[in-house]
mmCIF file of C-alpha atoms in Angstrom:
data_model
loop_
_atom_site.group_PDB
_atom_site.id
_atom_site.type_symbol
_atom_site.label_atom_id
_atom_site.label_comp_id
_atom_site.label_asym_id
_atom_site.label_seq_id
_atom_site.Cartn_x
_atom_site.Cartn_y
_atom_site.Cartn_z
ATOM 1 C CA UNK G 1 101.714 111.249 75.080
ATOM 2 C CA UNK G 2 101.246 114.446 73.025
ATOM 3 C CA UNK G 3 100.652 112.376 69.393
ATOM 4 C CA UNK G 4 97.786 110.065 71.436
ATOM 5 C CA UNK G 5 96.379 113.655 72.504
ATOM 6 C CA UNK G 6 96.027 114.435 69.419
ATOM 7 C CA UNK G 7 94.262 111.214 67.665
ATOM 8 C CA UNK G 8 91.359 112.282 69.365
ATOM 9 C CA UNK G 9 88.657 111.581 71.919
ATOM 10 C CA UNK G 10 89.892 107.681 72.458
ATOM 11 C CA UNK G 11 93.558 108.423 71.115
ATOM 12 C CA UNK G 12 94.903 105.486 68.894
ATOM 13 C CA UNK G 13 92.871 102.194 67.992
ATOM 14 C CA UNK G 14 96.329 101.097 66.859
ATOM 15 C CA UNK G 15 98.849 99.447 69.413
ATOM 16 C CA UNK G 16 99.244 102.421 71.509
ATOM 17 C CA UNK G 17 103.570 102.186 72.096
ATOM 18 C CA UNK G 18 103.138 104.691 74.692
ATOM 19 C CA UNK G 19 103.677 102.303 77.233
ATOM 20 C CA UNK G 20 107.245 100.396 75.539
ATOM 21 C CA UNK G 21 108.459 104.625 75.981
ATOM 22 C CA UNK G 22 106.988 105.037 79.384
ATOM 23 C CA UNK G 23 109.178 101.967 80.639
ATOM 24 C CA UNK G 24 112.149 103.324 78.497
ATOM 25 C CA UNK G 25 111.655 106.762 80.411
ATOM 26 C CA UNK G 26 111.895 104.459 83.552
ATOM 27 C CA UNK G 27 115.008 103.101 82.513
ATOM 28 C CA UNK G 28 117.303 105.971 80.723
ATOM 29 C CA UNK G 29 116.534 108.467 83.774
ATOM 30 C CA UNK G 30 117.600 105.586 86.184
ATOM 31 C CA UNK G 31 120.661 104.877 84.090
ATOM 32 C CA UNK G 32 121.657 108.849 83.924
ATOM 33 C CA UNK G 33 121.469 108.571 87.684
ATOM 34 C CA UNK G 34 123.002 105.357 88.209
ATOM 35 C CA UNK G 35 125.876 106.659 86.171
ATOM 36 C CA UNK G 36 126.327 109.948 87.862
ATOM 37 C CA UNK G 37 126.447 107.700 91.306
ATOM 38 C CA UNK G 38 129.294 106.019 89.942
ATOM 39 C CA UNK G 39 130.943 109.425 89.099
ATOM 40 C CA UNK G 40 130.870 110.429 92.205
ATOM 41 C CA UNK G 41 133.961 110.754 94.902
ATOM 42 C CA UNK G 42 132.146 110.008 98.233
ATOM 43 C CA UNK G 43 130.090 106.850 97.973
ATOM 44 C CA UNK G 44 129.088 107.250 102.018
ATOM 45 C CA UNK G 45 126.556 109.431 100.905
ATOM 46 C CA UNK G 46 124.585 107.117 98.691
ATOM 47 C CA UNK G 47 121.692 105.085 99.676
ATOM 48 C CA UNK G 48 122.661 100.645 99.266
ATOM 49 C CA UNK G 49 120.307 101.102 96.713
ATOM 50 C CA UNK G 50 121.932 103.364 94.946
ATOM 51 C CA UNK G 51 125.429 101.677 95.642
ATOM 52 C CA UNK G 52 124.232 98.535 94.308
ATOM 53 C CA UNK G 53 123.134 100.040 91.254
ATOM 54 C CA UNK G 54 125.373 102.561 90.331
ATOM 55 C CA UNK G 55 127.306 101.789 86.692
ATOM 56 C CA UNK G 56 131.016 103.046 86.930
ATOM 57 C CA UNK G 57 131.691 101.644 83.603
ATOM 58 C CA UNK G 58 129.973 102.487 80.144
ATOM 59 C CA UNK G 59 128.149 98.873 78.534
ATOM 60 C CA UNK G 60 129.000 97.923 75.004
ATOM 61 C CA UNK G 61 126.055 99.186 72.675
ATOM 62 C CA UNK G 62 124.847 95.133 72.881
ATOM 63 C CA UNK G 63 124.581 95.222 76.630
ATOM 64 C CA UNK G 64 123.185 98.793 76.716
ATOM 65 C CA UNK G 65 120.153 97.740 74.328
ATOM 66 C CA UNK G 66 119.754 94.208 75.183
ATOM 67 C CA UNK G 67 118.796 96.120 78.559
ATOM 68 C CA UNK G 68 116.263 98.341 77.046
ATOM 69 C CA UNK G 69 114.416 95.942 74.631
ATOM 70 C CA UNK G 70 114.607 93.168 76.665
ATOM 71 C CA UNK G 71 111.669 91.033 75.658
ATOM 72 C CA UNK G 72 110.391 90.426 78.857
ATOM 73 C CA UNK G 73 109.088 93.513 79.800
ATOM 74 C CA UNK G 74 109.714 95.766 77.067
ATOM 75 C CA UNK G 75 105.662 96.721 76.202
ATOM 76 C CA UNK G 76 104.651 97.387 79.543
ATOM 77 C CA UNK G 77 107.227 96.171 82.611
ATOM 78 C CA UNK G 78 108.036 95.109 84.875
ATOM 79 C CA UNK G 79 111.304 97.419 84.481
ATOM 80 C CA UNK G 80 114.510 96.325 85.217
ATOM 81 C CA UNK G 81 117.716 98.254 86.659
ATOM 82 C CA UNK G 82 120.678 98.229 84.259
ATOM 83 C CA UNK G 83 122.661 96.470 86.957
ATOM 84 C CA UNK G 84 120.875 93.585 87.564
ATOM 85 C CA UNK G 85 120.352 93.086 83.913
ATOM 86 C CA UNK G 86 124.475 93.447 84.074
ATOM 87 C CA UNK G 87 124.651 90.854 86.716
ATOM 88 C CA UNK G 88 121.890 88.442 85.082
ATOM 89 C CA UNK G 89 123.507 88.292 81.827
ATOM 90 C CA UNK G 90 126.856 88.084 82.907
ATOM 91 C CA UNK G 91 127.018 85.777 85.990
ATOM 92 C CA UNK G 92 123.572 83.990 86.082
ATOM 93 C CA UNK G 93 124.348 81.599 83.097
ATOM 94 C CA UNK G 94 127.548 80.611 84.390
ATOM 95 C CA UNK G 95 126.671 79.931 88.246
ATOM 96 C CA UNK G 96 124.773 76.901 89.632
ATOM 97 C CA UNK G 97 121.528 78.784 89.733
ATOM 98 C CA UNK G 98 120.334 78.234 86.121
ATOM 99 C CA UNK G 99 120.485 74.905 86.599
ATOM 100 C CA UNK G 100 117.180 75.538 88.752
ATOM 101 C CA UNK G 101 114.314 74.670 86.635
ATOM 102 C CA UNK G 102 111.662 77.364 86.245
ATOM 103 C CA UNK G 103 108.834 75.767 84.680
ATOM 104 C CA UNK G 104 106.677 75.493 87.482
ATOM 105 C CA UNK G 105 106.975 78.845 88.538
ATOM 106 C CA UNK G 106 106.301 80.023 84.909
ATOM 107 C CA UNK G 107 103.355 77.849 85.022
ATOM 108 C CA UNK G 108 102.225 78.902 87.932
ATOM 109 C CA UNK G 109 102.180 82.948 86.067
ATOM 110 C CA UNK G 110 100.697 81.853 82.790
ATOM 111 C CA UNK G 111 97.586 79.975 85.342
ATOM 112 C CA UNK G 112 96.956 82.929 86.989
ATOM 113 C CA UNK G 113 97.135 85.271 83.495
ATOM 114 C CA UNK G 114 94.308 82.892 82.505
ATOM 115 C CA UNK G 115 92.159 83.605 85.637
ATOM 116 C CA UNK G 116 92.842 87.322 85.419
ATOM 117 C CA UNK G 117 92.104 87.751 81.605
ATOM 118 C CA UNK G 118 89.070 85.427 81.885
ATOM 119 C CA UNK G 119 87.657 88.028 84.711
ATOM 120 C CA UNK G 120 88.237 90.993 82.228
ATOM 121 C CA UNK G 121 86.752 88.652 79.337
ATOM 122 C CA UNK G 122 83.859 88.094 81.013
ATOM 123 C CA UNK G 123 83.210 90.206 84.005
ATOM 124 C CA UNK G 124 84.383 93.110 82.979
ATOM 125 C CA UNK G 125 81.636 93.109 80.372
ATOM 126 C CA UNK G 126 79.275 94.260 82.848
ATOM 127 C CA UNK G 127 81.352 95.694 85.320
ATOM 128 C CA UNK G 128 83.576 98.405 83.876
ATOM 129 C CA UNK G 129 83.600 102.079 84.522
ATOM 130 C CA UNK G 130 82.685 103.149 80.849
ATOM 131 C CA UNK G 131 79.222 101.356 82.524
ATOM 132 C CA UNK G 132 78.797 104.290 84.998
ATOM 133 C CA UNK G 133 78.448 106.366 82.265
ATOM 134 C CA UNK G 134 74.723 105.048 81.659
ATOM 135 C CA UNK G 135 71.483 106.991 82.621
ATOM 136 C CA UNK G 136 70.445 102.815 84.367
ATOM 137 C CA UNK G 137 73.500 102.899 86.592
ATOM 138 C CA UNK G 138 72.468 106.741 87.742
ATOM 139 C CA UNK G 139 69.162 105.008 88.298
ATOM 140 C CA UNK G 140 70.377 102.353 90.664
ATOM 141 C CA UNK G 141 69.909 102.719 94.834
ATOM 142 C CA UNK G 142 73.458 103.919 96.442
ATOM 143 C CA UNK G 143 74.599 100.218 97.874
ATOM 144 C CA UNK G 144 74.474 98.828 94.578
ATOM 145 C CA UNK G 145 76.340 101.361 93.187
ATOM 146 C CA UNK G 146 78.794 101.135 95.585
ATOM 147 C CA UNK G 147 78.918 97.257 95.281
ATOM 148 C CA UNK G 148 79.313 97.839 91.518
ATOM 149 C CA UNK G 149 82.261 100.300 92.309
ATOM 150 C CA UNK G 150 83.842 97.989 94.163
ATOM 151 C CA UNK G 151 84.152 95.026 91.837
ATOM 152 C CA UNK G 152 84.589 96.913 89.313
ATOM 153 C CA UNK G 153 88.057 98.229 90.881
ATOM 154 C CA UNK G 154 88.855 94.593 90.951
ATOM 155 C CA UNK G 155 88.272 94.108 87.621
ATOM 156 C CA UNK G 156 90.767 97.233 87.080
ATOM 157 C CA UNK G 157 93.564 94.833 88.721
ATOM 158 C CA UNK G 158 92.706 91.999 86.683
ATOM 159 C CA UNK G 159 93.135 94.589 83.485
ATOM 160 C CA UNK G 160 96.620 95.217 84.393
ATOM 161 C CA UNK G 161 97.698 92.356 85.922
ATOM 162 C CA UNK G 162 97.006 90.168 83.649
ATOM 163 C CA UNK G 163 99.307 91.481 81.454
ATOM 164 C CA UNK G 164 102.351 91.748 83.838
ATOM 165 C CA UNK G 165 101.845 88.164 84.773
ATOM 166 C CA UNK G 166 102.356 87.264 81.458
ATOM 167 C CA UNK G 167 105.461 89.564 81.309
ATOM 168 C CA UNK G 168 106.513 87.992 84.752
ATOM 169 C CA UNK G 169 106.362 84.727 83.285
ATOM 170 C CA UNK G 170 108.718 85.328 80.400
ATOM 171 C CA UNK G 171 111.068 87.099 82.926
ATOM 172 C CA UNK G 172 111.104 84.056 85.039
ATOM 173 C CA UNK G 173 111.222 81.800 82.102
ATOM 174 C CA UNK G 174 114.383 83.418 81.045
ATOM 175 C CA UNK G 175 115.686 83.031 84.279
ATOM 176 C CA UNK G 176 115.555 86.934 85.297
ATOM 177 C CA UNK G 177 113.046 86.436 87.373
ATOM 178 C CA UNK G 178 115.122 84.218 89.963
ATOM 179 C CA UNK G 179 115.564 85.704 93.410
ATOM 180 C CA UNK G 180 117.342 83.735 95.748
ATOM 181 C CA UNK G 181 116.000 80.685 98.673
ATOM 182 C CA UNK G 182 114.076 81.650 101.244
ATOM 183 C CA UNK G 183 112.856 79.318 104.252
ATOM 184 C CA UNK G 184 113.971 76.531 101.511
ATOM 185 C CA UNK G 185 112.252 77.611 98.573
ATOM 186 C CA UNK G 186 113.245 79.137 96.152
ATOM 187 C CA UNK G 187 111.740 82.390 94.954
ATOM 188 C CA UNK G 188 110.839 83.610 91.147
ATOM 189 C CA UNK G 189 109.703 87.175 92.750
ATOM 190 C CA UNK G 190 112.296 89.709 90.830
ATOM 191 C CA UNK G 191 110.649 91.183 88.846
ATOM 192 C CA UNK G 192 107.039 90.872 90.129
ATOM 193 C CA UNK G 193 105.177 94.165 89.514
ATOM 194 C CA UNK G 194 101.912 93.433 91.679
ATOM 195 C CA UNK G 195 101.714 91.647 95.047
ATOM 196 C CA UNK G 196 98.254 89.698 95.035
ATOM 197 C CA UNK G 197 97.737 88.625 98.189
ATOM 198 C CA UNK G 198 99.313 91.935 100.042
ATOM 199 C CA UNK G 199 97.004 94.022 97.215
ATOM 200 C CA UNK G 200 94.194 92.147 98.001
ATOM 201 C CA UNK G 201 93.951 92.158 101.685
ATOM 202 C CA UNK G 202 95.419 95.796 102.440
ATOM 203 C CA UNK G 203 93.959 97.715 104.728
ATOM 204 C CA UNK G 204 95.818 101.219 103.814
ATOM 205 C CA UNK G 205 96.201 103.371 100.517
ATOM 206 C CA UNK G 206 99.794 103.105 101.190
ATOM 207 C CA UNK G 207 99.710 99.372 101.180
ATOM 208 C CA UNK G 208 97.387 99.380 98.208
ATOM 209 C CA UNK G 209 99.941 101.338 96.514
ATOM 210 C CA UNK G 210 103.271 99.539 97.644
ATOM 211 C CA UNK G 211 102.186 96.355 96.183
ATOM 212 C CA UNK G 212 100.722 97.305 92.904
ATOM 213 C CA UNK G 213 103.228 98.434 89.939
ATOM 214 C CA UNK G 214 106.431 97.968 91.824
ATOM 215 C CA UNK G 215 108.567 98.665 89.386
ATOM 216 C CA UNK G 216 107.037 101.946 88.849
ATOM 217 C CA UNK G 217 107.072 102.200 92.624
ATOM 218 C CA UNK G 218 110.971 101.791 93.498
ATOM 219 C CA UNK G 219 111.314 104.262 90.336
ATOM 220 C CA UNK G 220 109.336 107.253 91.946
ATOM 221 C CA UNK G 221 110.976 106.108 95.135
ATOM 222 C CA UNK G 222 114.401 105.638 94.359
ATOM 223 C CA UNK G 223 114.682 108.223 91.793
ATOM 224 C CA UNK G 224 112.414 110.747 91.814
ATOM 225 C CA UNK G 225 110.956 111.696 95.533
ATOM 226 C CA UNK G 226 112.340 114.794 97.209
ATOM 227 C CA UNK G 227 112.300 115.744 100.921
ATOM 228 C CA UNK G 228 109.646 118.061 101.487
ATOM 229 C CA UNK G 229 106.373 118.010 103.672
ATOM 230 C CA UNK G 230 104.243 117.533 100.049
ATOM 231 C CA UNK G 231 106.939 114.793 99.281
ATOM 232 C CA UNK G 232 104.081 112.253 98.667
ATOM 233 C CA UNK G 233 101.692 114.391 96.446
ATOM 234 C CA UNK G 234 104.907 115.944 94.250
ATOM 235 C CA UNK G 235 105.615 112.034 93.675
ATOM 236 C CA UNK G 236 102.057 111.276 92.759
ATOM 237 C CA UNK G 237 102.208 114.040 90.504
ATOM 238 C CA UNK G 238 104.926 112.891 88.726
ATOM 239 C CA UNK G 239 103.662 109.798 88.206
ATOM 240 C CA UNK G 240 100.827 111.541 86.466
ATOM 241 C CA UNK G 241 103.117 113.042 83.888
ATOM 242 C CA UNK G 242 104.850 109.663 83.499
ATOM 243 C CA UNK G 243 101.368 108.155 82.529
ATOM 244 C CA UNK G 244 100.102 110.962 80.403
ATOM 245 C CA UNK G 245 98.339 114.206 79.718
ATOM 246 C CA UNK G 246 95.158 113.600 80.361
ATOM 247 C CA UNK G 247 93.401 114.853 83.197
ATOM 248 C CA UNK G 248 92.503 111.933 84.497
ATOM 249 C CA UNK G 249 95.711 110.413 85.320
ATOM 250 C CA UNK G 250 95.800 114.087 87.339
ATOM 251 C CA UNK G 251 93.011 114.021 89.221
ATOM 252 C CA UNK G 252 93.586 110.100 89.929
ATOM 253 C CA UNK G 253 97.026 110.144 91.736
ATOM 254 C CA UNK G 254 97.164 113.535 92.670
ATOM 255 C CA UNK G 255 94.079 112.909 94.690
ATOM 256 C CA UNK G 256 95.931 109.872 95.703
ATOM 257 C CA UNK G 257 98.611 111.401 97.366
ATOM 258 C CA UNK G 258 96.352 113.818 99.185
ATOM 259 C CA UNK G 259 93.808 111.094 100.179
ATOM 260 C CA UNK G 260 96.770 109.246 101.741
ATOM 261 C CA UNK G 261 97.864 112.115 103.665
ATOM 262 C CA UNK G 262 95.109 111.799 105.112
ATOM 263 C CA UNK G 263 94.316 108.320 105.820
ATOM 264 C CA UNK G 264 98.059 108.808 107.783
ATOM 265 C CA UNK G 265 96.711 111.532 110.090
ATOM 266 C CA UNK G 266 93.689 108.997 110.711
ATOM 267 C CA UNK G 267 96.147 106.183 111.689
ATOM 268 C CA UNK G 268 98.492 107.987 113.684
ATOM 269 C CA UNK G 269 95.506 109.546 116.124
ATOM 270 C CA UNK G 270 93.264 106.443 115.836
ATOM 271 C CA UNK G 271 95.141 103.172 115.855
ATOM 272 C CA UNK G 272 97.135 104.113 119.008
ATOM 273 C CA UNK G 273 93.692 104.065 120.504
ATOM 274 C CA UNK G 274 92.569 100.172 119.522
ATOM 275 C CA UNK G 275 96.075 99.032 120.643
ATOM 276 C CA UNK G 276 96.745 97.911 124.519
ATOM 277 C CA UNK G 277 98.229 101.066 126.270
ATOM 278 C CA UNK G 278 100.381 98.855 128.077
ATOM 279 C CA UNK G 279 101.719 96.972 124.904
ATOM 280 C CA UNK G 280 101.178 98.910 121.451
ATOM 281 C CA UNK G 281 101.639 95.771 119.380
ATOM 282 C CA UNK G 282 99.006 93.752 121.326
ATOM 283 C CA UNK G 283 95.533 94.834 120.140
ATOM 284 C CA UNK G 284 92.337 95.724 121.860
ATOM 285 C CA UNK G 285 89.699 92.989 121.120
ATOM 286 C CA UNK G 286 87.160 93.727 119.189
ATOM 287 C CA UNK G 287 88.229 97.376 118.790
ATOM 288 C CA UNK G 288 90.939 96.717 116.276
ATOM 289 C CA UNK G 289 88.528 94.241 114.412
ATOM 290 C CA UNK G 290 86.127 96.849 113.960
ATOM 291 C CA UNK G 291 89.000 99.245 112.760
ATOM 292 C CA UNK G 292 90.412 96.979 110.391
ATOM 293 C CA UNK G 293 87.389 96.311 108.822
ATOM 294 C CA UNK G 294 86.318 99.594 108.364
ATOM 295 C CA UNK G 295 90.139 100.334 107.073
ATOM 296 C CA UNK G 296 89.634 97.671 104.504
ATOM 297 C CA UNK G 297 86.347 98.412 102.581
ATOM 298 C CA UNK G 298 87.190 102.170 102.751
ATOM 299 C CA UNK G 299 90.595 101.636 101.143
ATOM 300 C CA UNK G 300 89.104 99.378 98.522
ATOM 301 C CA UNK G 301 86.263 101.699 98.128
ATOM 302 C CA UNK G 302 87.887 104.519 97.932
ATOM 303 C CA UNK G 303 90.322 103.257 94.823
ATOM 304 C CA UNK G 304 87.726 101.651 93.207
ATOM 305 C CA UNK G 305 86.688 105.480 93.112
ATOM 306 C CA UNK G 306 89.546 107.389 92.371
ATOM 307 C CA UNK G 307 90.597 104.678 89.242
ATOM 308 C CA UNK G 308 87.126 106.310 87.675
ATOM 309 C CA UNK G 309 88.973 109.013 85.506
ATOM 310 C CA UNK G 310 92.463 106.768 85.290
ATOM 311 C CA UNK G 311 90.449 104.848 83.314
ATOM 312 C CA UNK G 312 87.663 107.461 81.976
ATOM 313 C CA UNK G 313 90.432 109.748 81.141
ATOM 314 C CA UNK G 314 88.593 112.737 80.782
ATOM 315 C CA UNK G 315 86.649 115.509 83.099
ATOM 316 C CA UNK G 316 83.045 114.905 81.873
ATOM 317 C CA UNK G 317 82.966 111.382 81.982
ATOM 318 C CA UNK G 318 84.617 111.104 85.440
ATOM 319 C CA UNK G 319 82.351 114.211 86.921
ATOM 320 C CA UNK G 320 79.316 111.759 85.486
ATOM 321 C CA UNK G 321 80.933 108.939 87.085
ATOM 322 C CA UNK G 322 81.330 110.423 90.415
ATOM 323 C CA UNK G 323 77.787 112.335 90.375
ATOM 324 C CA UNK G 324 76.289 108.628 90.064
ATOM 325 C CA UNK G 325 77.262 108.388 93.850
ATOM 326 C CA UNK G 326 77.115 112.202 95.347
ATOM 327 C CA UNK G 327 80.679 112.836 95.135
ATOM 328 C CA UNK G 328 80.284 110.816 98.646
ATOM 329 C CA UNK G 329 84.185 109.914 98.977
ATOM 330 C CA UNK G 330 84.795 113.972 98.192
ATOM 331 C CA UNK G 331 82.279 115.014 100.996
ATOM 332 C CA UNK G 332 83.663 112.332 103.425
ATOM 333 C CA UNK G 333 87.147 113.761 103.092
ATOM 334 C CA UNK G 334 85.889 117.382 103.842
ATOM 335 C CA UNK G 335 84.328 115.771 107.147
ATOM 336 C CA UNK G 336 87.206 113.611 108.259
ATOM 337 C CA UNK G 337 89.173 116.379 108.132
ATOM 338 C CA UNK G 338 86.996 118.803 109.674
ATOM 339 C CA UNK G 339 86.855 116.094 112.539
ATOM 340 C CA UNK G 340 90.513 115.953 112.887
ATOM 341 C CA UNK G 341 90.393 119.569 113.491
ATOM 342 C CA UNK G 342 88.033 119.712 115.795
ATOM 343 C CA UNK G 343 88.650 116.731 117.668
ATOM 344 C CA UNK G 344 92.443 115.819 117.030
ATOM 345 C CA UNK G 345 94.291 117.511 119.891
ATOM 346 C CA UNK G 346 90.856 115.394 121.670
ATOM 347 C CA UNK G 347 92.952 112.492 120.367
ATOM 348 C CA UNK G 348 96.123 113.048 121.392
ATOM 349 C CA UNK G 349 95.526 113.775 124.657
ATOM 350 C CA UNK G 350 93.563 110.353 125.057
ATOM 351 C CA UNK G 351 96.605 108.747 123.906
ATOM 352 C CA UNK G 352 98.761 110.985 126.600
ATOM 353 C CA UNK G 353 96.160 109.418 129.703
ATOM 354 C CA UNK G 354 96.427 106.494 128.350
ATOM 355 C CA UNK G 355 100.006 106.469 128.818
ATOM 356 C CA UNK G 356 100.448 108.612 132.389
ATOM 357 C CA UNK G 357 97.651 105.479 133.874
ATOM 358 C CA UNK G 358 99.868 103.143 132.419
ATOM 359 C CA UNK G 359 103.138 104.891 133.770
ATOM 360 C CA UNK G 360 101.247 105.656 137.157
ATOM 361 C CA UNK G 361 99.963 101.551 137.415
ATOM 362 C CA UNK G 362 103.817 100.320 136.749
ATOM 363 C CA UNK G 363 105.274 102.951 139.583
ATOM 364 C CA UNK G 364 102.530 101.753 142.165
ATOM 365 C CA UNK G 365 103.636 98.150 141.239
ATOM 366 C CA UNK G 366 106.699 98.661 141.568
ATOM 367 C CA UNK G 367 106.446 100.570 144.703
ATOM 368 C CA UNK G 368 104.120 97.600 145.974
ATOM 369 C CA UNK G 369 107.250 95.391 145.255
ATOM 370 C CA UNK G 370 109.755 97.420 147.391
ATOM 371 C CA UNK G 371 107.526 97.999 150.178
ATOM 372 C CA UNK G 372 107.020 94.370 150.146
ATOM 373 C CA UNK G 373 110.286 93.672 150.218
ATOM 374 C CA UNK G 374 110.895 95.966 153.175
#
């Protein structure tokens, strides 16, 4: 991170390797804890992760670096754990699962590279934030920026997907990327690092971010988030030193974290409230469609925003970015919160009537019922 600091404004033309040593950070801090797990006396107080992965015995040098260059996701993931590397190489080739072909499934990733990389080819030509940067975009009325924001956050996806597909693909070409039958099929998802269909239709930051670099994910996760009220913003902040110095990757995650904080408060007081009172999984008509929606385009909005200066990298450019639309996502977080505050305890005690009418209605039915039986 520090040498592409210093080769200046764009860092390295060259093949930047930053990426082969961010996944090798992934793995050699995993395996130190992995191997202290295995050190220690009282297993009850690991997680099943953490049992399942721990290494009580040292690899040969072979096994040890045929984990950490291996091919299939040794430029930019997915990661792997040492242990299921272990268990791959020593138990896959002998059991009656590599006898399952996996050329359709590999197919199936190399298709869908092709679609992704022709959308950055082509579309992300025009739509790219590096576009945002021109006095004709400042020109443009607000819902066309915000339009252009939001495909260009899809074209963002296609940038880095497309190149873990292609990694998936050799993983499940190798056989790696094998993950057991379920309802009769039989899966190639182990080493996935985005989930399309869940990215593509969330409706929460947290979604949006469970489902996209999963490897990465179930590091921070498993490994590196403590228990603390700022748990999820110290995590996000991490992750920003994992990707680099530059401010951007700060300001993007960081403000992550603390947009998702948020977005939690908003569920927890709001969703109760488009949900029957009488059954909380059955939803209010109309209500929760309206919610939903509005959940959905200001999720996607809002990263389309924030992955401005992941991807500008530094302060000017993303400050130019974000003037193009009013800072409006940094304003409406200011007034959501301010509306919490005013009207949150408002909230709650909705959600508390709601639930005396509904405990008063079953007593009186139920009172109905005796006296009828009487």
């Amino acid at each position: 991170h520090i040498d592409r600091q210093l080769k200046g404004y764009e860092g390295s033309s060259k093949l930047d390797y930053s990426g082969a040593l961010m996944i090798a950070t992934i793995k050699l801090s995993s395996y130190g804890f992995n191997v202290m797990d295995g050190r220690q006396q009282d297993k009850n107080t690991l997680t099943e992760h953490n049992k399942r992965m721990m290494i009580d015995q040292y690899p040969s040098m072979i096994e040890f670096y045929g984990w950490i260059c291996f091919f299939g996701g040794f430029l930019v993931g997915p990661t792997c754990e040492y242990m299921d590397y272990y268990r791959f190489t020593n138990y896959f080739f002998i059991s009656s699962e590599r006898k399952i072909p996996p050329y359709k499934a590999t197919i199936q990733k190399i298709i869908w590279f092709v679609i992704t990389a022709f959308i950055v080819a082509f579309v992300g030509q025009k739509y790219n934030y590096f576009k945002m940067l021109n006095d004709d975009f400042t020109r443009l009325p607000l819902y066309t920026k915000l339009m252009v924001y939001a495909i260009t956050g899809r074209v963002q996806h296609c940038k880095y997907g497309s190149i873990w597909l292609l990694a998936e693909g050799a993983c499940v070409l190798s056989g790696f990327g094998y993950n057991g039958i379920k309802n009769g099929k039989h899966q190639w998802n182990r080493l996935d690092n985005v989930y399309w269909y869940n990215l593509e239709m969330g409706q929460s930051l947290k979604t949006l971010a469970g489902y996209w670099n999963v490897g990465a994910n179930n590091w921070l996760k498993n490994y590196t988030s403590i228990k603390s009220s700022n748990a999820m913003v110290i995590t996000y902040a991490i992750s920003s030193m994992w990707h680099g110095f530059q401010p951007g990757y700060y300001w993007m995650l960081t403000a992550y974290g603390i947009y998702q904080v948020l977005a939690g408060r908003v569920r927890s007081l709001v969703r109760p409230l488009v949900m029957s009172a009488c059954d909380p999984s059955v939803p209010l008509r109309g209500w929760k469609t309206l919610y939903d929606i509005t959940c959905y385009i200001s999720s996607h909005l809002l990263v389309a925003f924030l992955m401005a200066p992941f991807e500008l990298l530094h302060i000017s450019r993303s400050l130019k970015a974000w003037s193009s639309i009013y800072y409006i996502h940094i304003w409406l977080y200011f007034i959501v919160w301010g509306f919490l505050l005013v009207f949150g305890q408002t909230l709650s005690s909705i959600q508390n009537q709601r639930r005396v009418r509904v405990l008063e209605a079953d007593n009186n039915i139920k009172n109905e019922i005796i006296s009828y039986k009487q």
